[in-house]
Short mmCIF file of C-alpha atoms in Angstrom, two decimals:
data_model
loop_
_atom_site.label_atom_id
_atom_site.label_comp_id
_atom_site.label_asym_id
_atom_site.label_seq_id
_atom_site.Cartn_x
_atom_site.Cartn_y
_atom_site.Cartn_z
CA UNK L 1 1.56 0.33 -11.48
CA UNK L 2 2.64 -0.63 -7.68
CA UNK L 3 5.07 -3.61 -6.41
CA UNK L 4 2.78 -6.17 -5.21
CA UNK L 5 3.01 -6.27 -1.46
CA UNK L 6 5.61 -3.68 -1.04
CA UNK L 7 4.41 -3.00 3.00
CA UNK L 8 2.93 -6.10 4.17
CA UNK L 9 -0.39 -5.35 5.68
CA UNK L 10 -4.15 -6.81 5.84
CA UNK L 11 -5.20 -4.30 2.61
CA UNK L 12 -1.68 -5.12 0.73
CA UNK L 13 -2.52 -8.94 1.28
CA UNK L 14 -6.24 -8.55 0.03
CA UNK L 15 -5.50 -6.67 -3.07
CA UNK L 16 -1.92 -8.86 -3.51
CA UNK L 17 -2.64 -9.39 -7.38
CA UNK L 18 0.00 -7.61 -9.51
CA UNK L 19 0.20 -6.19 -13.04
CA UNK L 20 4.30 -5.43 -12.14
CA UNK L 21 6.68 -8.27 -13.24
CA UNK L 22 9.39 -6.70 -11.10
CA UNK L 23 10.14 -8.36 -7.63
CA UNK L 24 11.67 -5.45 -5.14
CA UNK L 25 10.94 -7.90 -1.91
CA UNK L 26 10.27 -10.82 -0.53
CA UNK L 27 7.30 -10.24 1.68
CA UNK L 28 4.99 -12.90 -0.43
CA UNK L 29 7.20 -15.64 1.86
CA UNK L 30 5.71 -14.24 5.16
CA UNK L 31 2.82 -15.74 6.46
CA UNK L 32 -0.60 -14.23 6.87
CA UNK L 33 -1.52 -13.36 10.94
CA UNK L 34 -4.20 -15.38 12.26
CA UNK L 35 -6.32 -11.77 12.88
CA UNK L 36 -6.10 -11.24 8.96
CA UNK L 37 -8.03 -14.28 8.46
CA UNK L 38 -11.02 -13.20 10.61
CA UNK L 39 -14.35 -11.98 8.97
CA UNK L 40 -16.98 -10.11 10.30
CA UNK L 41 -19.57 -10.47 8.69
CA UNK L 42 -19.80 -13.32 4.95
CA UNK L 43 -19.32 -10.15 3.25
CA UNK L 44 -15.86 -8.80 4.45
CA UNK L 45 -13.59 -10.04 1.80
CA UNK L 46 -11.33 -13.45 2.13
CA UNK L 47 -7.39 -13.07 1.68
CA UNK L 48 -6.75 -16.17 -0.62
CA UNK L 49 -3.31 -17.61 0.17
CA UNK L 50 -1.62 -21.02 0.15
CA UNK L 51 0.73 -22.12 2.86
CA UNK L 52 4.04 -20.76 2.96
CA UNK L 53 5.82 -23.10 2.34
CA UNK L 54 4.13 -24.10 -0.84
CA UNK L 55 4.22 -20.32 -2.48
CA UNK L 56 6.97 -20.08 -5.04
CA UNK L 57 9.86 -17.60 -4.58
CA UNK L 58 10.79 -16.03 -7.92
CA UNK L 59 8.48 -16.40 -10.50
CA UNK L 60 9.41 -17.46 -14.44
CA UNK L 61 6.23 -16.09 -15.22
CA UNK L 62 4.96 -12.44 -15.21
CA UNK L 63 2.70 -10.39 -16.68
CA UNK L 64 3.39 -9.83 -20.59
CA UNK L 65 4.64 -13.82 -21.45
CA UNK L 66 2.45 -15.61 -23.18
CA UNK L 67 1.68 -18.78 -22.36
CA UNK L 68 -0.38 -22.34 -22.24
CA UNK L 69 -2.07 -24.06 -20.69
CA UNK L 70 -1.54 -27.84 -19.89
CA UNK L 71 -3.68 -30.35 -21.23
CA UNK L 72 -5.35 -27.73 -24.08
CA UNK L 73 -5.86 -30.13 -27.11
CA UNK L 74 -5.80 -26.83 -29.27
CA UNK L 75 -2.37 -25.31 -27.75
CA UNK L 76 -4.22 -21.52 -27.81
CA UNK L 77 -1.73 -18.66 -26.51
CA UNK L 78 -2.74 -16.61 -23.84
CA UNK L 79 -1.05 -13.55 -22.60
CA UNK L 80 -0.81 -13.15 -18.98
CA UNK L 81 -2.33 -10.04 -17.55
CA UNK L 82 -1.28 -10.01 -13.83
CA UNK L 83 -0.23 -12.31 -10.81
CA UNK L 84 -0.85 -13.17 -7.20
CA UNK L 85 2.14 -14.35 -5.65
CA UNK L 86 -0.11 -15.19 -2.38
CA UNK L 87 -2.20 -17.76 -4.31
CA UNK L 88 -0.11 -18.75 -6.78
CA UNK L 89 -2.46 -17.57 -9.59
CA UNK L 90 -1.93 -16.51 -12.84
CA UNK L 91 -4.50 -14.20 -14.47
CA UNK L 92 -5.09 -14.70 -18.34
CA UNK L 93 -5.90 -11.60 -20.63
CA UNK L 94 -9.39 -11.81 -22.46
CA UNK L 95 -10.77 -15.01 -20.40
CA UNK L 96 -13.64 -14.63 -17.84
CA UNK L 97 -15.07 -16.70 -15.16
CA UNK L 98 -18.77 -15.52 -16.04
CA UNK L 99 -20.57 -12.05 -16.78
CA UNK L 100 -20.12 -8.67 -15.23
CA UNK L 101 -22.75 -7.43 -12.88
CA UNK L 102 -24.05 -4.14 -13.76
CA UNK L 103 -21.71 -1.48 -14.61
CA UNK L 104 -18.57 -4.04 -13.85
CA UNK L 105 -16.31 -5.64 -15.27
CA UNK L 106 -16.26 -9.33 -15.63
CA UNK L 107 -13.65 -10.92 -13.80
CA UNK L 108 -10.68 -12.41 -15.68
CA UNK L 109 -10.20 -16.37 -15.34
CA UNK L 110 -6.95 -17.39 -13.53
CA UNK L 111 -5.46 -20.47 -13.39
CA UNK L 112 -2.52 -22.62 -10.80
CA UNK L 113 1.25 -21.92 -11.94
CA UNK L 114 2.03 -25.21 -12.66
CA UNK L 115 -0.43 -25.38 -15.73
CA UNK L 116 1.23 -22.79 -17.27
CA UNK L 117 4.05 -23.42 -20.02
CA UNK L 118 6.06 -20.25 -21.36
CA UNK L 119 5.48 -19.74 -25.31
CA UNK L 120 8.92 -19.30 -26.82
CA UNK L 121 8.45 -18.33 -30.22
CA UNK L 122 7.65 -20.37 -33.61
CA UNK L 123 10.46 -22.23 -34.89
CA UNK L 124 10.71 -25.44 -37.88
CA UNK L 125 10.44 -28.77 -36.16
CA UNK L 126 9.03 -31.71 -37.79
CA UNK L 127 5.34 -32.91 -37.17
CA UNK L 128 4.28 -34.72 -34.03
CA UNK L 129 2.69 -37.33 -36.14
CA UNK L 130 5.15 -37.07 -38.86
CA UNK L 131 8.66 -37.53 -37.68
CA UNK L 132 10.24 -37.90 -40.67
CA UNK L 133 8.42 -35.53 -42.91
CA UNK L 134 9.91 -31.67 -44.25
CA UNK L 135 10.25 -29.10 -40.83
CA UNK L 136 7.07 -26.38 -40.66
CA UNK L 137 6.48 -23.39 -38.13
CA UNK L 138 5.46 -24.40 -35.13
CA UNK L 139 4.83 -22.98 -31.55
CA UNK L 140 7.62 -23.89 -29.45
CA UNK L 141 6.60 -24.28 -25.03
CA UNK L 142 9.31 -24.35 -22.53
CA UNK L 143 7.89 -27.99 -20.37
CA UNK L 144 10.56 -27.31 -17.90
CA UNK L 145 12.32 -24.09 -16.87
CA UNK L 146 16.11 -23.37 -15.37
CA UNK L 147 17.38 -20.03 -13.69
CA UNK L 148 20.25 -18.62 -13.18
CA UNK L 149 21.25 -17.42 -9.43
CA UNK L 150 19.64 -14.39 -8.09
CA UNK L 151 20.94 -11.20 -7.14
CA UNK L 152 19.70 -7.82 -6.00
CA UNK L 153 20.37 -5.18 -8.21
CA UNK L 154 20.99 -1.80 -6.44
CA UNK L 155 20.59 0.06 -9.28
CA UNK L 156 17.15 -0.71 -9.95
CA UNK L 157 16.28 -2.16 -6.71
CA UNK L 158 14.90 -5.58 -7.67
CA UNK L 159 16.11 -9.34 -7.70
CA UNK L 160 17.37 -9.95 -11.35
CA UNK L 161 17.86 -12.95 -12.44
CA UNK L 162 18.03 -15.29 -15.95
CA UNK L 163 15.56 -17.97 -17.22
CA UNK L 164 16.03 -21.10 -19.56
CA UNK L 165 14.17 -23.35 -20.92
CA UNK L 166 16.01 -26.78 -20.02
CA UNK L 167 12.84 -28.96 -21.79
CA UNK L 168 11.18 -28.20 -24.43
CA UNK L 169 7.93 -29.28 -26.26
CA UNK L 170 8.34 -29.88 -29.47
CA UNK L 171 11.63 -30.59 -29.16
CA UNK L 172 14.03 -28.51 -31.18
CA UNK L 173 16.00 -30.19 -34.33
CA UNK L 174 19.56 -29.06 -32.73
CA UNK L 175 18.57 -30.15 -29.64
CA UNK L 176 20.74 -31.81 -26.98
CA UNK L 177 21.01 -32.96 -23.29
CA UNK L 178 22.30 -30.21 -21.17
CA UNK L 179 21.26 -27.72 -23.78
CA UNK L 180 19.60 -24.40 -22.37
CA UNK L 181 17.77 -21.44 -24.45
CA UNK L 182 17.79 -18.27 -22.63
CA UNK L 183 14.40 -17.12 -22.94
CA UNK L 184 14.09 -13.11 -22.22
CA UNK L 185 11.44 -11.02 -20.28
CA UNK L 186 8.98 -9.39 -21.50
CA UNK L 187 9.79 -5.59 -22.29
CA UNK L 188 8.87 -3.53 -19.48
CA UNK L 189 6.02 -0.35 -20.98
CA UNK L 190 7.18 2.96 -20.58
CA UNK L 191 5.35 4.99 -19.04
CA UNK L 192 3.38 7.35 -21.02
CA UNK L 193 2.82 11.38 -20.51
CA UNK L 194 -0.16 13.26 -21.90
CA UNK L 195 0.28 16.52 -23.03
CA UNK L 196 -0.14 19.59 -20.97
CA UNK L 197 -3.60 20.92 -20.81
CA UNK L 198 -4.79 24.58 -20.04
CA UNK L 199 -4.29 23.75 -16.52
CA UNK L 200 -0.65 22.85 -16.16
CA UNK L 201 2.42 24.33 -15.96
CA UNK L 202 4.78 24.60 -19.54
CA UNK L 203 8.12 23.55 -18.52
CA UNK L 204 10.12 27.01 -19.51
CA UNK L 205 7.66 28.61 -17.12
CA UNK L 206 8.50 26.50 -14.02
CA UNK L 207 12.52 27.16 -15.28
CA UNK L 208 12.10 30.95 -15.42
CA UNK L 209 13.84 32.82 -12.39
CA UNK L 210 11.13 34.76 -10.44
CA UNK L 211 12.49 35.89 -7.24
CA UNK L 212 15.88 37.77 -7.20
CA UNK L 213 18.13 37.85 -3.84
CA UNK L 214 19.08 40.93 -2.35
CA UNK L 215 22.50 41.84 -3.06
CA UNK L 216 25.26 41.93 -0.20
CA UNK L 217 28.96 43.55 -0.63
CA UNK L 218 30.96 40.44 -0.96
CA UNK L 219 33.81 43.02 0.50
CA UNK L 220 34.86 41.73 3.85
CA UNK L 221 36.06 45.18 5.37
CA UNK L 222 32.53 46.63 3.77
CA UNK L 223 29.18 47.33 6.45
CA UNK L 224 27.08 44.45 6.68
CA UNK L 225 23.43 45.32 5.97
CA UNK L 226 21.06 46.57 8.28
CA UNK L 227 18.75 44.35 9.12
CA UNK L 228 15.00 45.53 9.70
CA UNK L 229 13.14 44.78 13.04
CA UNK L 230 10.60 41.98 13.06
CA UNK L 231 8.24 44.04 15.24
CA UNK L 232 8.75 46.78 12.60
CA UNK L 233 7.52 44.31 9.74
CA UNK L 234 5.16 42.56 12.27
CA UNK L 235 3.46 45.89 13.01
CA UNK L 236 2.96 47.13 9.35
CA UNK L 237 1.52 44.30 8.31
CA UNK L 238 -1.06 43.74 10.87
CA UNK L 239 -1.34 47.73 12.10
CA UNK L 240 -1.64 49.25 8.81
CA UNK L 241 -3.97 51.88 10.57
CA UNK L 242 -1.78 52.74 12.62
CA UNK L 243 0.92 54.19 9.85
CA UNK L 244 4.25 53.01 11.05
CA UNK L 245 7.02 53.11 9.04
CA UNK L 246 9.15 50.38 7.20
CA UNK L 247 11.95 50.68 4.40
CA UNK L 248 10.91 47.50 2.64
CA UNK L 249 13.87 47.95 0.30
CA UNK L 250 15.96 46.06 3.45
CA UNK L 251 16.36 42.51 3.07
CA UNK L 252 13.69 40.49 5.23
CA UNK L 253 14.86 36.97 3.87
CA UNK L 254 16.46 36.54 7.60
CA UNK L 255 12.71 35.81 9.03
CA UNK L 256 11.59 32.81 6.33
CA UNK L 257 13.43 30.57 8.51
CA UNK L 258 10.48 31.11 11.07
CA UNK L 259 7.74 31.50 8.14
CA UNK L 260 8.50 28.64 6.10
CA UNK L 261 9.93 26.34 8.95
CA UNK L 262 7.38 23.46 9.78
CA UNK L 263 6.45 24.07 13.59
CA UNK L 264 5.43 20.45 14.14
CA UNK L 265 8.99 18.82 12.92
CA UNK L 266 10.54 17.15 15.77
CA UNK L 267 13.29 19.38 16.24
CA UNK L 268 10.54 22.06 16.48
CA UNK L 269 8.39 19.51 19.02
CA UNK L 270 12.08 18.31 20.97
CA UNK L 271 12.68 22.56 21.09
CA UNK L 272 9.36 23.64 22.88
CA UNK L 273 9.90 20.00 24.95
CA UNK L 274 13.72 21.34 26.35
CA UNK L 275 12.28 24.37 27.13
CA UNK L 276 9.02 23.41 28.87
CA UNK L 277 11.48 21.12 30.87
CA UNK L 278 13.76 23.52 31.91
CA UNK L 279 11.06 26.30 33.15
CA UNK L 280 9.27 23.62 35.29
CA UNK L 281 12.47 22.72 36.58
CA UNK L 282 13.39 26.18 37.33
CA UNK L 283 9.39 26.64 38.86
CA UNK L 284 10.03 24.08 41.41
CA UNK L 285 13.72 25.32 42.67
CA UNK L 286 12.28 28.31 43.07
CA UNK L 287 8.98 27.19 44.92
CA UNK L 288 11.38 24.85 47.37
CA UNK L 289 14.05 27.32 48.12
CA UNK L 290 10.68 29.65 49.32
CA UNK L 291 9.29 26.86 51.11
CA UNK L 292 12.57 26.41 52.86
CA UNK L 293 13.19 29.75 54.34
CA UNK L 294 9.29 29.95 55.49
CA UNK L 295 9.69 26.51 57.69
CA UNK L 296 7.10 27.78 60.06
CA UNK L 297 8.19 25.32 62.72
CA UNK L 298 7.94 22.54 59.70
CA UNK L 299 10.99 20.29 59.18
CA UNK L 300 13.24 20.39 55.82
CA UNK L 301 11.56 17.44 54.63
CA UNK L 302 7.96 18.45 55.19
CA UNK L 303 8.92 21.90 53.76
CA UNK L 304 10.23 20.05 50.44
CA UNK L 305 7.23 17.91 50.49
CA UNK L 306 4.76 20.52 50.55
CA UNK L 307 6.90 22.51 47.86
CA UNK L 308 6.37 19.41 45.09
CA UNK L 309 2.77 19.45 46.31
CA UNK L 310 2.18 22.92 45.09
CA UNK L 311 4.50 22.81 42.42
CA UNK L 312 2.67 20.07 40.80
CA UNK L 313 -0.84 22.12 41.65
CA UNK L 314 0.68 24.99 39.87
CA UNK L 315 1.54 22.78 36.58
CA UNK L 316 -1.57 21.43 36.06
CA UNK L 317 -3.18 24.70 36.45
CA UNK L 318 -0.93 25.67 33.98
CA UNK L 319 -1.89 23.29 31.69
CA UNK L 320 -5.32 23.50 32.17
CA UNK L 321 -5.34 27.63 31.71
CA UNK L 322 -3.11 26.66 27.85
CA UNK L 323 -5.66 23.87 27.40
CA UNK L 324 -8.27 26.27 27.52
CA UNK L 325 -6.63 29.23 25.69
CA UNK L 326 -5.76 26.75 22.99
CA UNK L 327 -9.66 25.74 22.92
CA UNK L 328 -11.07 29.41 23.05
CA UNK L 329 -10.22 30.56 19.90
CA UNK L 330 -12.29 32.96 17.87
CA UNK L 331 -14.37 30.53 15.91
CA UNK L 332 -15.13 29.29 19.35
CA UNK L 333 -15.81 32.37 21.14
CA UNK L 334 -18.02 33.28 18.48
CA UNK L 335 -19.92 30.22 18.45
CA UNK L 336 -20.39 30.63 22.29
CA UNK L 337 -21.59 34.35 22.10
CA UNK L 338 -23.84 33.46 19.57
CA UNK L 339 -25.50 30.20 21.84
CA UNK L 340 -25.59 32.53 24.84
CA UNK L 341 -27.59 35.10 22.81
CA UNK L 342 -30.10 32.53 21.20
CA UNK L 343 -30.20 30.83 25.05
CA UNK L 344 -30.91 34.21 26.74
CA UNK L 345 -33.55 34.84 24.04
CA UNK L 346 -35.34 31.97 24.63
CA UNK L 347 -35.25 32.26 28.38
CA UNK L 348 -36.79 36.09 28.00
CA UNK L 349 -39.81 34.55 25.24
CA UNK L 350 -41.01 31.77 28.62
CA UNK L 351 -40.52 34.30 30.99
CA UNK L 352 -42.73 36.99 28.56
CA UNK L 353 -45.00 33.72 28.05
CA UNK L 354 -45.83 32.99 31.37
CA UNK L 355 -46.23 36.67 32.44
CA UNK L 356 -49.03 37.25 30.26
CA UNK L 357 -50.43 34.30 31.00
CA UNK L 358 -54.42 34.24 31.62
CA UNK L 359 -56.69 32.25 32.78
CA UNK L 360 -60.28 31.90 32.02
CA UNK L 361 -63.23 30.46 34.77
CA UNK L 362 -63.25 26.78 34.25
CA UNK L 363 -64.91 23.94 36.35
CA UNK L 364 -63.02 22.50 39.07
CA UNK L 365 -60.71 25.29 38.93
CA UNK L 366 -59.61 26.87 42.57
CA UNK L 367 -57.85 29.93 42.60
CA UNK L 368 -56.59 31.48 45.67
CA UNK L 369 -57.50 34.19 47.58
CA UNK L 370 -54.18 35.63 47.54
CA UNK L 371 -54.21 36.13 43.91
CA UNK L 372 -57.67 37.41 43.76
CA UNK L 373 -56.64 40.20 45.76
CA UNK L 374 -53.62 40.45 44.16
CA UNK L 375 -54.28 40.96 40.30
CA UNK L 376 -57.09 39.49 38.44
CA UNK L 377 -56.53 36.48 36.08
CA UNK L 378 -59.94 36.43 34.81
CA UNK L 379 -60.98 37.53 31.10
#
């Protein structure tokens, strides 16, 4: 279950119908960009939206209160099933516009806000057409609805707030002007777990302790630990044939810092970017302090000149030679060797084809003399 239009974009605003009662922003109050409104083609789907400032800012009815409708002769309770704060629609539970195509769903029937009264519970009033007779149990509809003031609650990160009914229909026997009846929210469903199947995890396995430190002499005045090479480790575990030796009992927890360290975080990116900044900088000092001892009857501004000019020639070659390392990787080498095989193949099956090529006598055929004396193509 998501908060309805929790980042305001065109997929948010198309799909802005909510089963969650909670309201953790305000983003239903912001209108809809002209470019959202656009269709391609009669197929693309339509965001349906009313103007702002006709959309209604904290709803008294959610998903889970039961409600009428106004103007029903037979008073039936429906339970809401979701919202669009966009439209200002309320979707009923167990209603439907018409059938379900195949293998869907049929759509559930939705109607304005303002036809909808809040069901507050049964209660003993006396008969609409018999004032005066004995109370009986009734279904009790708020007509008209007071809040309290809103507030954002940091705790759970929502606007909380209180509802009343202010009007009621029928009205209640101990009823009086100014008289409000707090009506609650619906109870919010937990959320349920299934239980663990063959392919998850038991919870005392994911506690137990599996990997074990390597103990250091919390002694001060005691040897610190010899730490291994990482060519050492580097080398057995890629040159294996070549039998060097390694005490694995050291500790080699000092190198997951490079193992397990992302390489694309942006300290990692800002790292490589310092770096490749100061050895072009250092490049070009060093390419303009040769140019300037080598004038060569040039002046110190030509000189500097023609310095930058090679400087930036030597960059881009740079750039072009990692470009290309970066491209030729063994996949792609491979993929290469095995085109210029096939290629050369083909190449040696026309030039085989056209060498034992041969010709037989045909009218208007002219051969010349040269290759008659040469070799005969005739069968």
């Amino acid at each position: 279950m998501s908060t309805s239009l929790k980042y305001f974009t065109r997929r948010a605003a198309l799909g802005a119908t909510t089963k969650n009662p909670a309201l953790s922003n305000l983003n239903h109050l912001r209108s809809i960009p002209r470019a959202w409104l656009l269709r391609q083609t009669k197929h693309d789907p339509k965001i349906k939206s009313v103007r702002v400032g006709d959309r209604i800012k904290f709803w008294n009815i959610v998903p889970g209160d039961h409600i009428r409708l106004r103007g029903d002769e037979d008073s039936t309770i429906h339970e809401v099933l979701s919202i669009n704060r966009l439209s200002n629609r309320v979707f009923l539970k167990g209603s439907t516009n018409v059938q379900g195509k195949d293998g869907q769903p049929p759509p559930s029937k939705n109607y304005h806000y303002s036809r909808c009264q809040l069901y507050m519970g049964d209660y003993e009033v006396a008969l609409k057409y018999d004032p005066t007779g004995p109370p009986q149990l009734q279904p009790v509809f708020a007509s008209r609805i007071g809040t309290s003031a809103s507030r954002w609650n940091y705790a759970i990160k929502r606007f909380v707030w209180r509802r009343y009914a202010v009007s009621t229909i029928p009205k209640l026997p101990d009823w009086y002007s100014g008289k409000k009846v707090r009506i609650p929210w619906p109870p919010t469903l937990k959320r349920k777990y299934l239980d663990p199947g063959v392919y998850d995890t038991p919870k005392d396995e994911m506690a137990r302790v599996t990997y074990q430190p390597p103990i250091f002499d919390p002694l001060a005045s005691s040897a610190p630990p010899e730490l291994p090479a990482e060519e050492d480790y580097l080398s057995l575990l890629y040159n294996t044939h070549l039998g060097a030796s390694y005490n694995e009992s050291l500790p080699f927890e000092v190198y997951l810092d490079r193992e397990l360290a992302n390489p694309h975080s942006r300290a990692k990116k800002l790292e490589r970017y310092h770096i490749y900044q100061a050895t072009t900088q250092a490049l070009l000092k060093k390419i303009v302090a040769n140019e300037l001892e080598n004038l060569n009857g040039r002046t110190p501004r030509e000189a500097k000149a023609d310095a930058a000019f090679n400087w930036r020639e030597q960059v881009k070659e740079a750039g072009e030679k990692k470009k290309k390392a970066r491209w030729m990787h063994s996949a792609r080498v491979e993929e290469l060797e095995r085109k210029s095989v096939k290629k050369s193949k083909k190449e040696d099956r026309q030039r085989r084809l056209l060498t034992e090529l041969v010709l037989k006598d045909e009218p208007n055929q002219v051969v010349p003399k040269t290759l008659k004396s040469a070799s005969p193509l005739r069968s």
